CSV table of C-alpha atoms in Angstrom, one decimal:
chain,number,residue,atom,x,y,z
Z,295,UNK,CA,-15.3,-6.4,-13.5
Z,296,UNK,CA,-13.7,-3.1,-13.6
Z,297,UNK,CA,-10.4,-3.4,-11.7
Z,298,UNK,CA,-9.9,-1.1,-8.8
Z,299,UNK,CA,-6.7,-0.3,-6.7
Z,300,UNK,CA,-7.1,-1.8,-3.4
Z,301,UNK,CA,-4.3,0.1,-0.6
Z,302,UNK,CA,-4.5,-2.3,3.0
Z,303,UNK,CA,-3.4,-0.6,5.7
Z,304,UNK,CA,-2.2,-3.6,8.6
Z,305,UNK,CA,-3.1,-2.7,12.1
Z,306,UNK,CA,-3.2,-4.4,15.6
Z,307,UNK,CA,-5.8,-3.4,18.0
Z,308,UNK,CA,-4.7,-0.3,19.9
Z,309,UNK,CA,-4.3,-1.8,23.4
Z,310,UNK,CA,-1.1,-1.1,25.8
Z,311,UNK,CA,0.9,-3.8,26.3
Z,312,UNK,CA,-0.2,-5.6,23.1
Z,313,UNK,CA,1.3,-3.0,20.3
Z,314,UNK,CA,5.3,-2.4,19.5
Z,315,UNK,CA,6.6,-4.6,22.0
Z,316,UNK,CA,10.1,-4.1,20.5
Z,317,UNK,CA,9.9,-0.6,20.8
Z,318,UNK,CA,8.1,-0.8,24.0
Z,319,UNK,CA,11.3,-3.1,25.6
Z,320,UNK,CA,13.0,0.3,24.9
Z,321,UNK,CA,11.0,3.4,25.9
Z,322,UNK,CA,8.1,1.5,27.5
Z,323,UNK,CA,4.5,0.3,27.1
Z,324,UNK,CA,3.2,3.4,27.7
Z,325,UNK,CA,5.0,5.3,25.7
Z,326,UNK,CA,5.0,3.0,22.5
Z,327,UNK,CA,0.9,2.7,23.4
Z,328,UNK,CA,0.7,6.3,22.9
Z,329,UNK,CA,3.2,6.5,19.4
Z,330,UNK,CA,1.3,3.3,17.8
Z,331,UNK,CA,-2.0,5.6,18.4
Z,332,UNK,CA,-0.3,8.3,17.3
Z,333,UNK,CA,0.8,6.9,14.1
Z,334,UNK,CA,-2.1,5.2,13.2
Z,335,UNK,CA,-3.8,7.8,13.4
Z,336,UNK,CA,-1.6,10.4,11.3
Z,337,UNK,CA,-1.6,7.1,8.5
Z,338,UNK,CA,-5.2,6.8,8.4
Z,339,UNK,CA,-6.4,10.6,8.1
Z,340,UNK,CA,-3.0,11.0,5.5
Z,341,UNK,CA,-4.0,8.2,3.2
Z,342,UNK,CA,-7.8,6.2,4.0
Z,343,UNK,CA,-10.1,8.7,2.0
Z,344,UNK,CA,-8.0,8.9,-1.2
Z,345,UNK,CA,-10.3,8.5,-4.3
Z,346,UNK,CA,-7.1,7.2,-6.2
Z,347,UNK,CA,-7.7,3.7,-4.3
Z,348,UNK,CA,-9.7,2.0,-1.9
Z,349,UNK,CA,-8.3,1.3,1.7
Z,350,UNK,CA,-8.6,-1.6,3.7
Z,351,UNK,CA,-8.0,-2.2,7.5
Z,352,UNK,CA,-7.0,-5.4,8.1
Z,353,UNK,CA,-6.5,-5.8,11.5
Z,354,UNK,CA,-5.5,-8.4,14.2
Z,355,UNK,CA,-6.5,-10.1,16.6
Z,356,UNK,CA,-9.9,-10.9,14.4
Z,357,UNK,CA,-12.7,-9.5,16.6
Z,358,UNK,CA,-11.1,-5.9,15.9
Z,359,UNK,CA,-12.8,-6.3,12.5
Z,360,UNK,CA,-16.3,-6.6,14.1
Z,361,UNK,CA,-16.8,-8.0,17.4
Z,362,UNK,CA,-15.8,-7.3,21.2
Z,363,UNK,CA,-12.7,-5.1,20.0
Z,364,UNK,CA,-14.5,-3.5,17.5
Z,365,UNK,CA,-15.1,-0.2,19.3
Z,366,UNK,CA,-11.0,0.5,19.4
Z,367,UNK,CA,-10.9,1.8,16.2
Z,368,UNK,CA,-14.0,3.8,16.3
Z,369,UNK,CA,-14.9,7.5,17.2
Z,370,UNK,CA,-12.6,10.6,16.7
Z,371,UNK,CA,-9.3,8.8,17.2
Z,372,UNK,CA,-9.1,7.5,13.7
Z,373,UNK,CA,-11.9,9.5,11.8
Z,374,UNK,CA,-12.4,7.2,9.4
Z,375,UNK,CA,-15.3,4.9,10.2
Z,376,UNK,CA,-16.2,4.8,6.4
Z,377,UNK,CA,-12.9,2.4,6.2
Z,378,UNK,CA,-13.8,-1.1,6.2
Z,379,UNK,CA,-12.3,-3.1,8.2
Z,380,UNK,CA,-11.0,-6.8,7.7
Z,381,UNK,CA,-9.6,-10.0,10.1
Z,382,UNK,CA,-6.1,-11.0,9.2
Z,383,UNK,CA,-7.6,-14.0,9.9
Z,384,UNK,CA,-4.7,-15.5,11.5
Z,385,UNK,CA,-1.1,-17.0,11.0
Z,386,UNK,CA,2.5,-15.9,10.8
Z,387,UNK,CA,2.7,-12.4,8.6
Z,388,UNK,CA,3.1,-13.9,5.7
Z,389,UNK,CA,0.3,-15.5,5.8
Z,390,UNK,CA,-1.7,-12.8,6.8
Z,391,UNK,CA,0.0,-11.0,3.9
Z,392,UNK,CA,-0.6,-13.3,1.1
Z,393,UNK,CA,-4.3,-13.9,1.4
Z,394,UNK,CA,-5.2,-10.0,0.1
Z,395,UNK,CA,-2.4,-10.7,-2.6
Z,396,UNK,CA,-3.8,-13.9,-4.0
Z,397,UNK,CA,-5.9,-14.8,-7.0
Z,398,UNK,CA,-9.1,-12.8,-6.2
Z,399,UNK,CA,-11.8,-15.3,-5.7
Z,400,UNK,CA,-9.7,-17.3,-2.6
Z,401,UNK,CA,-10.4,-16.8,1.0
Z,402,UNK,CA,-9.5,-13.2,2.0
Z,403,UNK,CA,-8.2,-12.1,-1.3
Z,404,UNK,CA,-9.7,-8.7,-2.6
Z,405,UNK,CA,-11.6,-7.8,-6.0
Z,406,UNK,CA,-9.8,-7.8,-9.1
Z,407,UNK,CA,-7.1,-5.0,-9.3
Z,408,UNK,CA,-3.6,-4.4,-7.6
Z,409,UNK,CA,-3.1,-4.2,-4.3
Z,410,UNK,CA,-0.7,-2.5,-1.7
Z,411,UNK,CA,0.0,-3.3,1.7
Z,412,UNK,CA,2.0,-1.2,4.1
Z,413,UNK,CA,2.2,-1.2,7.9
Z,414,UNK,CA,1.1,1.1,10.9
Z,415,UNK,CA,4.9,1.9,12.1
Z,416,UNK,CA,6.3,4.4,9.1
Z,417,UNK,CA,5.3,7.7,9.6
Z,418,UNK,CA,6.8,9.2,6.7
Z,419,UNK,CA,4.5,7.6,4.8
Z,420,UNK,CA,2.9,10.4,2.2
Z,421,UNK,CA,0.3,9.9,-0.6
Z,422,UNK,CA,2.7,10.5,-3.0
Z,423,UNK,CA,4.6,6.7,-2.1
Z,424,UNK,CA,1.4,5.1,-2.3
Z,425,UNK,CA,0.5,6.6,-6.1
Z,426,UNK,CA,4.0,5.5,-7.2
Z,427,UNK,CA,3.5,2.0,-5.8
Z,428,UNK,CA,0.2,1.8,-7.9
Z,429,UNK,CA,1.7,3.6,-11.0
Z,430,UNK,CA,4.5,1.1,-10.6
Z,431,UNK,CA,2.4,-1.7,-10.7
Z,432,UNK,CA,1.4,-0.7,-14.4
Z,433,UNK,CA,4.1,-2.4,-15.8
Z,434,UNK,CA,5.4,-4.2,-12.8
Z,435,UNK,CA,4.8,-7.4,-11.2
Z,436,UNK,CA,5.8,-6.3,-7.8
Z,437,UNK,CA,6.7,-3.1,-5.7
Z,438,UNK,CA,8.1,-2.8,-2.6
Z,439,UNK,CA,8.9,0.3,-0.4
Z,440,UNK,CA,12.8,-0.8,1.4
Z,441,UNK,CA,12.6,-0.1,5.0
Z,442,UNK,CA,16.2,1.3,6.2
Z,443,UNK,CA,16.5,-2.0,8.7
Z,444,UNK,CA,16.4,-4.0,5.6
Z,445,UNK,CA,12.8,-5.2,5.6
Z,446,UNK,CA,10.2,-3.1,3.5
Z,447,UNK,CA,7.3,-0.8,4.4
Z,448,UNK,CA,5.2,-1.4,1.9
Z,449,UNK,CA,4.6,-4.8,-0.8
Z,450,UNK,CA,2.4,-4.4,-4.0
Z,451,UNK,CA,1.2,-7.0,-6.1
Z,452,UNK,CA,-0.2,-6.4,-9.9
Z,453,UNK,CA,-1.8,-9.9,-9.6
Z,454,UNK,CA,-1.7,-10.5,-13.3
Z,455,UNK,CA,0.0,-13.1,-13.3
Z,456,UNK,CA,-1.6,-14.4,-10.3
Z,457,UNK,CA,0.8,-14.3,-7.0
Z,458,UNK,CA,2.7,-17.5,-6.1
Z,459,UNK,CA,2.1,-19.3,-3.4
Z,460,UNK,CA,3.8,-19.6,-0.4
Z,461,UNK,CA,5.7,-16.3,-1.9
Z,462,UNK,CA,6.4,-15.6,2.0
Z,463,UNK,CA,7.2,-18.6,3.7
Z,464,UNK,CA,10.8,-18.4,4.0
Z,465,UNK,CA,10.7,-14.7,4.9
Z,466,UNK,CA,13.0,-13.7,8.2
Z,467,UNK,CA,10.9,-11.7,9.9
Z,468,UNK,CA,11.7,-8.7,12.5
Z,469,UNK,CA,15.7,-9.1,10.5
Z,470,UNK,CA,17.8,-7.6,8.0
Z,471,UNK,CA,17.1,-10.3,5.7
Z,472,UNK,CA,13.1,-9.9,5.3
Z,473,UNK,CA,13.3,-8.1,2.0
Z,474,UNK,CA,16.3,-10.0,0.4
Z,475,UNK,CA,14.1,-13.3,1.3
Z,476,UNK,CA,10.7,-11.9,-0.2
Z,477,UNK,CA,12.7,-11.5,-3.4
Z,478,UNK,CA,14.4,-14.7,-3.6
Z,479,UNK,CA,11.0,-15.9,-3.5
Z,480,UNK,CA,9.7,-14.2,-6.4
Z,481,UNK,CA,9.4,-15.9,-9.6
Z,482,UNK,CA,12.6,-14.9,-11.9
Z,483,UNK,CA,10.8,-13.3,-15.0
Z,484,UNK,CA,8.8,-11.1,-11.8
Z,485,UNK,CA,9.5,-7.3,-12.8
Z,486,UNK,CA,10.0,-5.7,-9.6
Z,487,UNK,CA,10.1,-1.9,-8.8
Z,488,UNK,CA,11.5,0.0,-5.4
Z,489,UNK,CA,10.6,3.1,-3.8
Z,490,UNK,CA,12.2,5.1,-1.5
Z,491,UNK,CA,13.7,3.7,1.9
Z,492,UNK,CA,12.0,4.9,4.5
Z,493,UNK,CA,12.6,4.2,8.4
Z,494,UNK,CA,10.5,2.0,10.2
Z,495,UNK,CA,9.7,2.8,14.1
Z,496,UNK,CA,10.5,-0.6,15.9
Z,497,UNK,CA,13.2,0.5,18.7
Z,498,UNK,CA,14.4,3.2,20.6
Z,499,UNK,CA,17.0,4.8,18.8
Z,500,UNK,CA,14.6,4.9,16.1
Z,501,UNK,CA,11.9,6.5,18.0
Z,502,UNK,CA,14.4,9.2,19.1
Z,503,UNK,CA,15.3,10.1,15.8
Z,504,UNK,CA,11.5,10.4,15.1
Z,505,UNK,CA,11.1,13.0,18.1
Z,506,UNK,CA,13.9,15.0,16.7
Z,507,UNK,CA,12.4,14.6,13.1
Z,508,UNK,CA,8.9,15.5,14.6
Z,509,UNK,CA,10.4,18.7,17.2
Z,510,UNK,CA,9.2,16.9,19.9
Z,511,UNK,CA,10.7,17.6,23.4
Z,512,UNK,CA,8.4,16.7,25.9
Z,513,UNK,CA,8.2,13.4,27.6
């Protein structure tokens, strides 16, 4: 089987109240309703329809991937109904995150081929970080895109060797230690490349430098 580079893209359904809490604590569910759309959005026409890879949506709760939430990511919002979409199927994020990365042939792992998984909450994200993760996966085990808050945006896997399990278990997540973990998980002969730091959206003071980033003045 011809291996093919497989980009998921992780997403919760697009419902107020039940999308960036954090950030919602700070400027409100409204407001934080209206960035997640906005974001997800801007990350799926940016990246989805790339021919160098094929993207996923793996999205939570479950019956976002084809039952009674289904019709939240469909129409003109998003513009890309020819993405398929996946469950998470449940579980802490690691858990969520490992079943793409393992061997292919387990429950919710993908086709042969390397696979990248970044979030719904960087908007800096650009094509050109998601063809150095795969590039970097030529000769690397893993990749990972540092976030400045010291978790990571994006995780890649070659998948040859096959990748370990329980790699996320002891993972802190939502702290400064979420990347420093992941790697003290990895096995010590791993070869592991990083991209650029990018800053995640999670709070206010992040979301206001966003604004200024983005020339946005209105409420």
């Amino acid at each position: 089987m011809t291996p093919v580079n497989h980009l998921v893209i992780f997403a919760r359904a697009p419902q107020r109240g039940a999308v960036k809490r954090r950030l919602a604590a700070d400027i409100g569910a409204g407001a934080a309703y209206r960035f997640y759309r906005y974001t997800l959005h801007e990350i799926l026409v940016i990246v989805a329809n790339d021919a160098r890879w094929r993207t996923w949506l793996a999205v939570t709760p479950d019956s976002a991937a084809g039952g009674r939430l289904a019709g939240l990511f469909a129409g003109p919002l998003f513009g890309v109904s020819n993405v398929p979409r996946i469950p998470q199927n449940g579980g802490n994020l690691g858990v969520r995150m490992a079943r793409p990365l393992s061997r292919p042939g387990r429950p919710g792992a993908l086709s042969h081929g390397p696979v990248v998984i970044i979030g719904s909450d960087i908007p800096a994200i650009a094509p050109a970080h998601i063809a150095r993760a795969f590039a970097a996966l030529g000769d690397h085990d893993f990749v990972f895109g540092p976030a400045a808050d010291g978790g990571y945006w994006l995780v890649g896997a070659r998948r040859r060797p096959a990748v370990p399990a329980g790699l996320f278990e002891a993972v802190r997540w939502s702290t400064p230690h979420a990347l420093a973990d992941t790697l003290a998980g990895l096995p010590r002969s791993a070869r592991v490349a990083m991209l650029d730091t990018l800053d995640d959206v999670d709070d206010g003071a992040a979301w206001a430098r966003w604004r200024v980033r983005r020339g946005i003045t209105s409420a």
